[in-house]
PDB file of N, CA, C and O in Angstrom:
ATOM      1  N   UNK A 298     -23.871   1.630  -1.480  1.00 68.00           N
ATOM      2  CA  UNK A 298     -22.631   1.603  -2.239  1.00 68.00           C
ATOM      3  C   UNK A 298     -21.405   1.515  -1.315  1.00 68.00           C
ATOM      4  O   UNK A 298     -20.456   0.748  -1.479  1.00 68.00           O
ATOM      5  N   UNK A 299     -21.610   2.737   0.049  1.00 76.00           N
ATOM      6  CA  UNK A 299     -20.460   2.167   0.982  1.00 76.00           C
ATOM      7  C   UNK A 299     -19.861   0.973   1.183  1.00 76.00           C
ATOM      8  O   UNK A 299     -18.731   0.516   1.014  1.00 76.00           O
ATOM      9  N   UNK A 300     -21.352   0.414   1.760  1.00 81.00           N
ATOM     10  CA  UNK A 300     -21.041  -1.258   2.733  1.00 81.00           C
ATOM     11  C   UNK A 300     -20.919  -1.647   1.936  1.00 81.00           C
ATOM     12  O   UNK A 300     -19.902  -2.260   2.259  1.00 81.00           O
ATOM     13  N   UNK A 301     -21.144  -2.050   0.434  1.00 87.00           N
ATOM     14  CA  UNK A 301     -21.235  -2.744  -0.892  1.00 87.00           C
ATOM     15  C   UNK A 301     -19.540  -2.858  -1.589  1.00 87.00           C
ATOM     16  O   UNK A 301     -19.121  -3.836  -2.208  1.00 87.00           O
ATOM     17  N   UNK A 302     -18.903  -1.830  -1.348  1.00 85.00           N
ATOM     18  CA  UNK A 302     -18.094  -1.592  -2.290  1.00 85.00           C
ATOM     19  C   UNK A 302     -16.302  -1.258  -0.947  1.00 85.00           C
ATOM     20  O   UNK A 302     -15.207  -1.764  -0.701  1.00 85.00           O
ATOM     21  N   UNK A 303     -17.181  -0.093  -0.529  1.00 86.00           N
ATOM     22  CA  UNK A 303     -15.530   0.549  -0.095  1.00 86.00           C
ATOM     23  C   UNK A 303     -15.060  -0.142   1.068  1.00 86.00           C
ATOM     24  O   UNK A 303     -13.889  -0.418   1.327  1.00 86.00           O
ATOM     25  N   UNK A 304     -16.185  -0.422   1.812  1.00 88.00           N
ATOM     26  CA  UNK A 304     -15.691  -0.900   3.063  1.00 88.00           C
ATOM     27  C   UNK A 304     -15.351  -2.350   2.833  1.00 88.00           C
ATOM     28  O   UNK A 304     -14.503  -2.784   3.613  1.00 88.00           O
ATOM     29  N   UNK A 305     -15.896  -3.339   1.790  1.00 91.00           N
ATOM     30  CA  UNK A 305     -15.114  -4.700   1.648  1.00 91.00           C
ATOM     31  C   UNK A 305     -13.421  -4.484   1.030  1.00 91.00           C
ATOM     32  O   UNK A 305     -12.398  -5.070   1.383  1.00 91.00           O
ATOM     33  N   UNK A 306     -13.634  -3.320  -0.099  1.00 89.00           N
ATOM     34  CA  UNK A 306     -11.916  -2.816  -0.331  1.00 89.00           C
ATOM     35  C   UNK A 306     -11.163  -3.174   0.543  1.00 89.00           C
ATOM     36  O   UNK A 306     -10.436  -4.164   0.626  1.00 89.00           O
ATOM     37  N   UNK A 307     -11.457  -1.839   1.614  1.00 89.00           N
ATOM     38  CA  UNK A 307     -11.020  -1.510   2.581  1.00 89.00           C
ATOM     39  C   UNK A 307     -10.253  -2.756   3.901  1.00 89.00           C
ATOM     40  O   UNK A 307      -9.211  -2.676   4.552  1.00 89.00           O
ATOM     41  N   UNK A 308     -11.087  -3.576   3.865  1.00 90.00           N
ATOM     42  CA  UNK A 308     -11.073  -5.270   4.515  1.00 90.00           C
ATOM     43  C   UNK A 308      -9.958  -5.930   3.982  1.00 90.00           C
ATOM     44  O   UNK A 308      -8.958  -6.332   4.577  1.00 90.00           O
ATOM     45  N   UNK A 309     -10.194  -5.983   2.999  1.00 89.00           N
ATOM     46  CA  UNK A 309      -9.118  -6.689   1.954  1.00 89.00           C
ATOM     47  C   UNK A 309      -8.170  -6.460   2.000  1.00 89.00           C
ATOM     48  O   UNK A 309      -7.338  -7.333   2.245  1.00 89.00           O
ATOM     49  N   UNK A 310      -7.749  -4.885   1.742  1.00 86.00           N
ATOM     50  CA  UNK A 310      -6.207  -4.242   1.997  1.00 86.00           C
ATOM     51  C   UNK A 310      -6.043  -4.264   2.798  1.00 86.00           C
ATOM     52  O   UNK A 310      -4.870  -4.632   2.864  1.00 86.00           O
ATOM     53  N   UNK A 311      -6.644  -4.015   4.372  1.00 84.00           N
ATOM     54  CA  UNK A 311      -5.875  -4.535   5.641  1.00 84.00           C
ATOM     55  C   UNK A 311      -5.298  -5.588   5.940  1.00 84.00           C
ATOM     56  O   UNK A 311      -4.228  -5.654   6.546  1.00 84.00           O
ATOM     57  N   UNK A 312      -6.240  -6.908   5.370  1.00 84.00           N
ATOM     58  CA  UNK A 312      -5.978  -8.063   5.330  1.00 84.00           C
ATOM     59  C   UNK A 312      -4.823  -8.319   5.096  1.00 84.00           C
ATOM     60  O   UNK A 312      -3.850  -8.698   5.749  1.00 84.00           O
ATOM     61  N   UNK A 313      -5.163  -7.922   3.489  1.00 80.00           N
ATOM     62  CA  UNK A 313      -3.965  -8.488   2.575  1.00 80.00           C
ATOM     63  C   UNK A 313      -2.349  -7.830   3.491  1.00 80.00           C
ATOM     64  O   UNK A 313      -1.435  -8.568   3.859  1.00 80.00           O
ATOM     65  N   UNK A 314      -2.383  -6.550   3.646  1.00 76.00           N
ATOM     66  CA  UNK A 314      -1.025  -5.915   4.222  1.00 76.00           C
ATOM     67  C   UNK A 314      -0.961  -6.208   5.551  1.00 76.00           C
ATOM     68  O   UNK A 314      -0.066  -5.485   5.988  1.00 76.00           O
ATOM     69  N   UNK A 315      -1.291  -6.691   6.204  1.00 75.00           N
ATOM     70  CA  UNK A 315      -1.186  -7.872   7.462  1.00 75.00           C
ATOM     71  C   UNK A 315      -0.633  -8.927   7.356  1.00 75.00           C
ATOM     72  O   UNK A 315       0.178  -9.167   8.250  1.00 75.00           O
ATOM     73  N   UNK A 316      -0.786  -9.840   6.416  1.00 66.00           N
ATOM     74  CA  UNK A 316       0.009 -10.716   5.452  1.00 66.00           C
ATOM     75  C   UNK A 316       1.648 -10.406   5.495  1.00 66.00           C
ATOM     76  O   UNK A 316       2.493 -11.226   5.855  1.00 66.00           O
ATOM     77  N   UNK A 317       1.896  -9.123   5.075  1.00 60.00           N
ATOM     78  CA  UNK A 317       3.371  -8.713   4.002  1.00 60.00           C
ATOM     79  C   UNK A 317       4.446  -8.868   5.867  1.00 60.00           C
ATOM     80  O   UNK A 317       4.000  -8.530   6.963  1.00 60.00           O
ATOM     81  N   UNK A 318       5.719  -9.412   5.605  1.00 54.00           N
ATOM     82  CA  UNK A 318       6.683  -9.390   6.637  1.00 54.00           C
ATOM     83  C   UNK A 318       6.966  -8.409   6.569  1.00 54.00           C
ATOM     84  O   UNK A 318       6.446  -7.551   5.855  1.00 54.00           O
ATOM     85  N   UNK A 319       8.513  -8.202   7.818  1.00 49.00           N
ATOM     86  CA  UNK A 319       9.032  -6.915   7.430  1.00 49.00           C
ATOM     87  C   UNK A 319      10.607  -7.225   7.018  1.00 49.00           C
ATOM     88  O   UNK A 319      11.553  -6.668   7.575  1.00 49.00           O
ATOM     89  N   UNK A 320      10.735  -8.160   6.001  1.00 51.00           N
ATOM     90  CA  UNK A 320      11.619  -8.443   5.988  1.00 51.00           C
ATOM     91  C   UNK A 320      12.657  -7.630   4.903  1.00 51.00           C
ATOM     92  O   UNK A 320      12.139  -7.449   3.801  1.00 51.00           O
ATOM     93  N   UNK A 321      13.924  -7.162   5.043  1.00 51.00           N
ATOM     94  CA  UNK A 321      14.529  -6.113   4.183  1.00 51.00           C
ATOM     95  C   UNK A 321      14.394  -6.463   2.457  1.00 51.00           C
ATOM     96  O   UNK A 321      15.076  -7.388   2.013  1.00 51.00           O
ATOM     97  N   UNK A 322      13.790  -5.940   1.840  1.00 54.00           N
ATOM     98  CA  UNK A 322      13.880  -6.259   0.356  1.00 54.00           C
ATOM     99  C   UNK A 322      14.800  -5.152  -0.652  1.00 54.00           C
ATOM    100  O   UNK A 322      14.902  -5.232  -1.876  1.00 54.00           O
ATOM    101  N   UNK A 323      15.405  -4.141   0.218  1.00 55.00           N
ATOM    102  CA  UNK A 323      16.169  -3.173  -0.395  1.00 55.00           C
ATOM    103  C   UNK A 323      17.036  -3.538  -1.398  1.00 55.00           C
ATOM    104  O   UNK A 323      17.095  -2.850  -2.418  1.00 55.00           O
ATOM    105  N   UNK A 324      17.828  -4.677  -1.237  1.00 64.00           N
ATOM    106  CA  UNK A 324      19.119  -5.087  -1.855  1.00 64.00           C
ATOM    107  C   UNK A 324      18.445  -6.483  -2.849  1.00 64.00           C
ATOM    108  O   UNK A 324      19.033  -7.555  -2.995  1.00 64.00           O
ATOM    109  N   UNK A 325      17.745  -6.301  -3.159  1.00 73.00           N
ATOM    110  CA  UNK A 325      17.527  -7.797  -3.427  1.00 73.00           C
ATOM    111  C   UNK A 325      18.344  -7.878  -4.938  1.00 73.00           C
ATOM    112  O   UNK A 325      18.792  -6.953  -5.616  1.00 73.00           O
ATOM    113  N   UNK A 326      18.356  -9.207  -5.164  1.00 78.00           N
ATOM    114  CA  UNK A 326      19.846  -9.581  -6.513  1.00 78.00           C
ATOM    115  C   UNK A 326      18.379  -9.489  -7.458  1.00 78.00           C
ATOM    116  O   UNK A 326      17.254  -9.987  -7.429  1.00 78.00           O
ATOM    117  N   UNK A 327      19.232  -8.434  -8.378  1.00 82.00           N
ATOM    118  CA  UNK A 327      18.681  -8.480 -10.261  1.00 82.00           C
ATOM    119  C   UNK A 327      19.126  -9.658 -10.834  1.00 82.00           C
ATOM    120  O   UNK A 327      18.318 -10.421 -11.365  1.00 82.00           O
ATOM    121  N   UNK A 328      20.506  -9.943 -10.786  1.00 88.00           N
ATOM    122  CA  UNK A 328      21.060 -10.696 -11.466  1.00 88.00           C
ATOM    123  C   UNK A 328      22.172 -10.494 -11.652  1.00 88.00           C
ATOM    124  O   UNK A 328      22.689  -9.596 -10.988  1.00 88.00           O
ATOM    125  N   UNK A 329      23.202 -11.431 -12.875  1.00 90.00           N
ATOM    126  CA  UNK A 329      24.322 -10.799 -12.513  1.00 90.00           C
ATOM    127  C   UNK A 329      25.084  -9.699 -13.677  1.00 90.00           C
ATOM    128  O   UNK A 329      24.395  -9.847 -14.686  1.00 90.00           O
ATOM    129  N   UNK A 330      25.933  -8.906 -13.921  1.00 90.00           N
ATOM    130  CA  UNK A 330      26.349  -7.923 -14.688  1.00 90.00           C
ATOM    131  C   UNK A 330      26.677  -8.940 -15.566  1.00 90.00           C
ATOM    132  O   UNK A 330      26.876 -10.043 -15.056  1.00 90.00           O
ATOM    133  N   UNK A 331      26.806  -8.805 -17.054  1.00 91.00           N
ATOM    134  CA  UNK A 331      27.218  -9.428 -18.275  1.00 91.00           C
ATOM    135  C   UNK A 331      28.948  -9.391 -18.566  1.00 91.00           C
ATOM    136  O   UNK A 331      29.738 -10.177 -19.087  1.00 91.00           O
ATOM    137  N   UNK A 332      29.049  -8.171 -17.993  1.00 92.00           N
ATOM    138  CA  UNK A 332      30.118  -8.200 -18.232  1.00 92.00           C
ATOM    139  C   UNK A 332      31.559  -8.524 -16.914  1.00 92.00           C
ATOM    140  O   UNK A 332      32.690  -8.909 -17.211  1.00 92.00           O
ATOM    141  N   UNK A 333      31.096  -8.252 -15.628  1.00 93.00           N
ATOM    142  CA  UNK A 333      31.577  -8.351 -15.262  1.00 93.00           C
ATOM    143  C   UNK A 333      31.239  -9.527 -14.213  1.00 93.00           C
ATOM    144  O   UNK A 333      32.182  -9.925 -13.529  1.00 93.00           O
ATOM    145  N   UNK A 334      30.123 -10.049 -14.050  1.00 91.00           N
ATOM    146  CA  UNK A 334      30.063 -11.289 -13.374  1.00 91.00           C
ATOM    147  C   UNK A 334      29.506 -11.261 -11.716  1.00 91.00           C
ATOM    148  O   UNK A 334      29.324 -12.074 -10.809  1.00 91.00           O
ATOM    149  N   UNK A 335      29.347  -9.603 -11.978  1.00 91.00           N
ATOM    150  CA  UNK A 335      28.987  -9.096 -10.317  1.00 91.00           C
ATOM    151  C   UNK A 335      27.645  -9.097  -9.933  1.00 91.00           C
ATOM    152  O   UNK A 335      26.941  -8.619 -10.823  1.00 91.00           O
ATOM    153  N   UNK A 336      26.972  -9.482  -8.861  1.00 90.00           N
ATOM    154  CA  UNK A 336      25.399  -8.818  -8.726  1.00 90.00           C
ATOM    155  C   UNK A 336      25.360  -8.172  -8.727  1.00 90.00           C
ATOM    156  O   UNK A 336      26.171  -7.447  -8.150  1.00 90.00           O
ATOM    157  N   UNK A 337      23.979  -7.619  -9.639  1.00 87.00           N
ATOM    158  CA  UNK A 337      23.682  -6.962  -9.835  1.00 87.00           C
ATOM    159  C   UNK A 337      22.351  -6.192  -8.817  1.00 87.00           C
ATOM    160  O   UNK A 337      21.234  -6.677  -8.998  1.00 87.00           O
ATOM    161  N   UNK A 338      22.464  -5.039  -7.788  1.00 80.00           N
ATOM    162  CA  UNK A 338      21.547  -5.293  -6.859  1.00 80.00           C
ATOM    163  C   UNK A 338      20.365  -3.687  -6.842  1.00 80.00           C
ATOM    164  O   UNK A 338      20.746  -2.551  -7.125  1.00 80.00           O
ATOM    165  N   UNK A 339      19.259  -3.993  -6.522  1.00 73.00           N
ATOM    166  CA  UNK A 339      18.274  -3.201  -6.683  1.00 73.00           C
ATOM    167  C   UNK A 339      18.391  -2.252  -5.829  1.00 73.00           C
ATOM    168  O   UNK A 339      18.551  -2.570  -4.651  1.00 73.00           O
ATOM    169  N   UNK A 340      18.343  -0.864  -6.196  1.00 71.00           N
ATOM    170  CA  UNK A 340      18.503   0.190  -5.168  1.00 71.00           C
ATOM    171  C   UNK A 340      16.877   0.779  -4.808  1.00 71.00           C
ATOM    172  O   UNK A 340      16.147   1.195  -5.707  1.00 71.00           O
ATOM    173  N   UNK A 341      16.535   0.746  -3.637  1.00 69.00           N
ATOM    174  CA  UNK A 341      15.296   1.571  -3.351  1.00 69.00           C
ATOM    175  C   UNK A 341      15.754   2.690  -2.191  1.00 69.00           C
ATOM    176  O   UNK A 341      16.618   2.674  -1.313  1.00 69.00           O
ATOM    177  N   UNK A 342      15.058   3.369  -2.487  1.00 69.00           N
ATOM    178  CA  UNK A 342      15.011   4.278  -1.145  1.00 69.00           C
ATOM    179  C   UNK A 342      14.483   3.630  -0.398  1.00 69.00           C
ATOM    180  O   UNK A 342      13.669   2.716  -0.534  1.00 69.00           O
ATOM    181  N   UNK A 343      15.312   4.470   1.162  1.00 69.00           N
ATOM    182  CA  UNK A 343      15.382   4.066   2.318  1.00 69.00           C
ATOM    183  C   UNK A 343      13.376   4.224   2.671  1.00 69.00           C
ATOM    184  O   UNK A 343      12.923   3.272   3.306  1.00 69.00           O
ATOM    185  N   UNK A 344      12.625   5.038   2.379  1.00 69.00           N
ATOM    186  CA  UNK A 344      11.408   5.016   2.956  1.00 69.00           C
ATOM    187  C   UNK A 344      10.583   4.538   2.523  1.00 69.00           C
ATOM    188  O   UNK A 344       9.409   4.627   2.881  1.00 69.00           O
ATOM    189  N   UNK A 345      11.373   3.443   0.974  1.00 68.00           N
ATOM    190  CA  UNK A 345      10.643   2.494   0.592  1.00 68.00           C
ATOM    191  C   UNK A 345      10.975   1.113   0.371  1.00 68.00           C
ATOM    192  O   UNK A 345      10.712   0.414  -0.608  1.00 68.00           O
ATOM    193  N   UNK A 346      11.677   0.786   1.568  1.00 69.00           N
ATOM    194  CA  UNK A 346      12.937  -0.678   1.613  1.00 69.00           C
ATOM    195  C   UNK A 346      12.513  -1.533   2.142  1.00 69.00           C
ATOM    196  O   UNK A 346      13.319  -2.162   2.827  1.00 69.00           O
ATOM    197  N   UNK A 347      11.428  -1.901   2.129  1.00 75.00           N
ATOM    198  CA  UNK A 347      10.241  -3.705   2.995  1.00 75.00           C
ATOM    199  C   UNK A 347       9.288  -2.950   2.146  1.00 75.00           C
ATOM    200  O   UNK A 347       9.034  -1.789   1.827  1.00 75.00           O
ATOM    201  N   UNK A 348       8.863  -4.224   1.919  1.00 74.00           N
ATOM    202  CA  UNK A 348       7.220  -4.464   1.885  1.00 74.00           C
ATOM    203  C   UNK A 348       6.024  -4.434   2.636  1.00 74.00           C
ATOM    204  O   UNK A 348       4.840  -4.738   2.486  1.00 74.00           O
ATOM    205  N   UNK A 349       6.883  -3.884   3.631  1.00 78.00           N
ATOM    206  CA  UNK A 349       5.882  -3.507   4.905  1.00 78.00           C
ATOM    207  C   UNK A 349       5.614  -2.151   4.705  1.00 78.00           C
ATOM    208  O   UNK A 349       4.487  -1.657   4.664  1.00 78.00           O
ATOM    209  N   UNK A 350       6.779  -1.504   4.568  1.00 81.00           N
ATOM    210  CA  UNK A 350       6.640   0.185   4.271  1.00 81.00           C
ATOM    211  C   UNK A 350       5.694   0.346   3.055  1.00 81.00           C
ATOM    212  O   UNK A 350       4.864   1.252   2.981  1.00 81.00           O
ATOM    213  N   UNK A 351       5.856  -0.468   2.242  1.00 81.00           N
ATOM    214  CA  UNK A 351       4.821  -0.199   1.257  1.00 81.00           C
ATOM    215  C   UNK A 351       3.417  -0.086   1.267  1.00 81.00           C
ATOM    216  O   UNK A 351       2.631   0.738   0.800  1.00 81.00           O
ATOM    217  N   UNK A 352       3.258  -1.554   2.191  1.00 83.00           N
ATOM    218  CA  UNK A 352       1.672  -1.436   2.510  1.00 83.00           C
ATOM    219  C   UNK A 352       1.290  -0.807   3.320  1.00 83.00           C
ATOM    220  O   UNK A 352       0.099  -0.706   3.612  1.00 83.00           O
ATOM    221  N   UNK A 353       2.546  -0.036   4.069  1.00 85.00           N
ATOM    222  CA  UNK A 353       1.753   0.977   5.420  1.00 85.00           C
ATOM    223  C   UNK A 353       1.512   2.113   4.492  1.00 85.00           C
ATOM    224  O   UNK A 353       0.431   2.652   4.734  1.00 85.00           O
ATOM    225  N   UNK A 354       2.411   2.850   3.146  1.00 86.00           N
ATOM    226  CA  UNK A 354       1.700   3.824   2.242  1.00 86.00           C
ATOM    227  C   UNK A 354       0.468   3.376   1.402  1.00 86.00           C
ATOM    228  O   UNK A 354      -0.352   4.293   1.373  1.00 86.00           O
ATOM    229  N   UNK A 355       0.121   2.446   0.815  1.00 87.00           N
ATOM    230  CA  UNK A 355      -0.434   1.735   0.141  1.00 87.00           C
ATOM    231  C   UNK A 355      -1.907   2.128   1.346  1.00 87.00           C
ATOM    232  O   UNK A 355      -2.868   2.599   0.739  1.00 87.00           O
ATOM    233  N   UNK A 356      -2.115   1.978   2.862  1.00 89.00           N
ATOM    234  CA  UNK A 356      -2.752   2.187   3.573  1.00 89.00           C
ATOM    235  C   UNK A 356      -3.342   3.272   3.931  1.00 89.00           C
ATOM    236  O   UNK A 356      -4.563   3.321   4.074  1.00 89.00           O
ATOM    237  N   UNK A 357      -2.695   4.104   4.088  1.00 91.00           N
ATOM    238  CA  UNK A 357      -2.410   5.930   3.778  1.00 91.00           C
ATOM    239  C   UNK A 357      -3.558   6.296   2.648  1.00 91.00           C
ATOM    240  O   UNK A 357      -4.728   6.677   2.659  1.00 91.00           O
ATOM    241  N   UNK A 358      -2.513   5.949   1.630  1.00 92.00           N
ATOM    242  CA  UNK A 358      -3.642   6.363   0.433  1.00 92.00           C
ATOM    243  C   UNK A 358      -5.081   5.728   0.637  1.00 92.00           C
ATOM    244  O   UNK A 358      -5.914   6.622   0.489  1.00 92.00           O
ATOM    245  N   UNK A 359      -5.567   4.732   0.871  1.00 91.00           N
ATOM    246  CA  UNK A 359      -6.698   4.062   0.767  1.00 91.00           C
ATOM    247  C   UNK A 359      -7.443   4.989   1.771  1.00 91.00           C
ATOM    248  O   UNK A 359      -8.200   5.801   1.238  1.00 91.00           O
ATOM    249  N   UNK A 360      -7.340   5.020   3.559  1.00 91.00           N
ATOM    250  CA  UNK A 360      -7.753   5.724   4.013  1.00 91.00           C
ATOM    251  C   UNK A 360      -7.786   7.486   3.829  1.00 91.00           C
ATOM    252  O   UNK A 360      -8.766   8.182   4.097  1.00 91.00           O
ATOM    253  N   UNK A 361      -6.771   7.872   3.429  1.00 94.00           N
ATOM    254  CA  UNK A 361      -6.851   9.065   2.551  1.00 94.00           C
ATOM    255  C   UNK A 361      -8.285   9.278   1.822  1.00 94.00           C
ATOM    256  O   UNK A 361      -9.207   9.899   2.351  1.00 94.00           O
ATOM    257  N   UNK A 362      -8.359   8.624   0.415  1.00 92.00           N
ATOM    258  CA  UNK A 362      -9.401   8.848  -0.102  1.00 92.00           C
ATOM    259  C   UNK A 362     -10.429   8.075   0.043  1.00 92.00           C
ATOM    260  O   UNK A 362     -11.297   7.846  -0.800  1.00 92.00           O
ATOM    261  N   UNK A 363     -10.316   7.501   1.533  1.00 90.00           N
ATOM    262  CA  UNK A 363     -11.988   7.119   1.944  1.00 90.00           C
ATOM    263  C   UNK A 363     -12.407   8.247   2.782  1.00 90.00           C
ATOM    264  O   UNK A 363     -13.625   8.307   2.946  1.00 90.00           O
ATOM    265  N   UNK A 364     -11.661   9.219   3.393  1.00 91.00           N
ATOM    266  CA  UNK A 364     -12.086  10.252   4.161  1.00 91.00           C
ATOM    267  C   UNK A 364     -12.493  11.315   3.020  1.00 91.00           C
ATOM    268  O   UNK A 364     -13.463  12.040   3.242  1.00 91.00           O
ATOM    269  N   UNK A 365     -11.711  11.447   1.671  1.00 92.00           N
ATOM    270  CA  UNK A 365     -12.147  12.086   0.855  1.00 92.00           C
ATOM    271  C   UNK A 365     -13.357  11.648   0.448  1.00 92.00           C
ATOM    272  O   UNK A 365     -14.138  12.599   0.486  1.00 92.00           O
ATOM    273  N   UNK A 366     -13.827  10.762   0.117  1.00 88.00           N
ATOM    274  CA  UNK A 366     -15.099  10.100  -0.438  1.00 88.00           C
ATOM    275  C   UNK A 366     -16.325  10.663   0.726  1.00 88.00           C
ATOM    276  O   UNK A 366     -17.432  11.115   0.433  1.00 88.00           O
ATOM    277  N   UNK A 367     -15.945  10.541   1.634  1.00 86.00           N
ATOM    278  CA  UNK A 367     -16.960  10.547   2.913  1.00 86.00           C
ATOM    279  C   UNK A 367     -16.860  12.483   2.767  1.00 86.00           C
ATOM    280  O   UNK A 367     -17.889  13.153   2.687  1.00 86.00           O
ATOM    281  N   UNK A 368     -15.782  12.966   2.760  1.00 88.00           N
ATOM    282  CA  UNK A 368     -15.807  14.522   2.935  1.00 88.00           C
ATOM    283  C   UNK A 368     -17.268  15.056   1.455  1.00 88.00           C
ATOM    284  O   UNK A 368     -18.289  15.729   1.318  1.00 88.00           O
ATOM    285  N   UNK A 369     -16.656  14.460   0.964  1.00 88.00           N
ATOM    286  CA  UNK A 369     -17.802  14.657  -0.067  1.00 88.00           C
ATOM    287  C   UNK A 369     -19.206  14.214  -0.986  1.00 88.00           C
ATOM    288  O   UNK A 369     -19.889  14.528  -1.961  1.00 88.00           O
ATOM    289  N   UNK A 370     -19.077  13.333   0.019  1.00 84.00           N
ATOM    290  CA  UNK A 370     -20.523  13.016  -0.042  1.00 84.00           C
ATOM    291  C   UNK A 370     -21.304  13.104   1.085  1.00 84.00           C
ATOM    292  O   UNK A 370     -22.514  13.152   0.865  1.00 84.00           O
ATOM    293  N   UNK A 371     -20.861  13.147   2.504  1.00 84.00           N
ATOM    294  CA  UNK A 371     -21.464  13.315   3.369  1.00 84.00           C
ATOM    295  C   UNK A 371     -22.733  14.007   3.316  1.00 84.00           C
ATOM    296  O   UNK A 371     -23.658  13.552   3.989  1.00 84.00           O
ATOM    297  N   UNK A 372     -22.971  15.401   2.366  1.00 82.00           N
ATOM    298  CA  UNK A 372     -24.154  16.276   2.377  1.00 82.00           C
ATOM    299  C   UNK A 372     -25.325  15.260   2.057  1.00 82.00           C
ATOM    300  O   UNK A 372     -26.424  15.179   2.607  1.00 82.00           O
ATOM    301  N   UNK A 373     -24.719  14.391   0.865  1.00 81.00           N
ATOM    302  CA  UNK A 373     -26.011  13.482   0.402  1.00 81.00           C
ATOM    303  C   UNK A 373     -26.276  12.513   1.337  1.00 81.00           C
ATOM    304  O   UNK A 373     -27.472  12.378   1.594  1.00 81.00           O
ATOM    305  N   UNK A 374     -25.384  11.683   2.017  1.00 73.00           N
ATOM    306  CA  UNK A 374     -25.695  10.683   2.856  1.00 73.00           C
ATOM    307  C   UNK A 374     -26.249  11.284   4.155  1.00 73.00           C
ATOM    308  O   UNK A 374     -26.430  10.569   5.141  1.00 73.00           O
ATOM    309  N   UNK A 375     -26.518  12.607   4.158  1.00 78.00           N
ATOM    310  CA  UNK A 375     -27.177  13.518   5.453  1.00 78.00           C
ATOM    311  C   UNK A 375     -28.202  13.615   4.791  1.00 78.00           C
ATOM    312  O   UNK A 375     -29.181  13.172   5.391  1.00 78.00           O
ATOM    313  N   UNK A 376     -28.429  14.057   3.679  1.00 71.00           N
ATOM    314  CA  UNK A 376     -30.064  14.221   2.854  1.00 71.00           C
ATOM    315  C   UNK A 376     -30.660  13.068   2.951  1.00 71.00           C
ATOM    316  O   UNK A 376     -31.882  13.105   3.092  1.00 71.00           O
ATOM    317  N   UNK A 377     -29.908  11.588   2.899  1.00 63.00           N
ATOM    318  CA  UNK A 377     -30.972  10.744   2.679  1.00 63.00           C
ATOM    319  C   UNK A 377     -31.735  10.397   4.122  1.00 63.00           C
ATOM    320  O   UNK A 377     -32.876   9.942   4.209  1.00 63.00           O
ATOM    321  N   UNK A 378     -31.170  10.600   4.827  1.00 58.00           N
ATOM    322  CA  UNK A 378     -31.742   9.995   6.472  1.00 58.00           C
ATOM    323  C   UNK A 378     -32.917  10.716   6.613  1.00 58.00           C
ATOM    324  O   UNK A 378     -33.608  10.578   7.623  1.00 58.00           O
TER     325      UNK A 378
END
């Protein structure tokens, strides 16, 4: 189920977030105000302002709960050997 399942995940999301630039997406234009004609611009927090920062949390979590997965199953994957 490991090699089958988590560890191709696992491939993928590196992959894929290897891919992402780091280019600033903080400000990016909504559009413009109706009424007043102004852009309208997207506020993110600062520790979530690229798409890079994202996939480095996005990374976090994945390895997170692959160490969880492994913390708890380990007893069985020791029983089967």
């Amino acid at each position: 189920c490991i090699n089958e399942i988590l560890f191709p995940l696992l491939s993928d999301l590196l992959d894929h977030s290897k891919d992402k630039d780091r280019t600033d997406d903080a400000y990016k234009e909504l559009g413009k105000d109706r009424g007043t004609g102004e852009k309208v611009l997207m506020m993110v927090h600062y520790s979530r302002d690229t798409a890079q920062k994202q996939w480095d949390e996005t990374r976090v979590f994945a390895l997170g709960a692959t160490a969880d997965i492994f913390g708890k199953f380990i007893p069985i994957l020791v029983l089967d050997e």
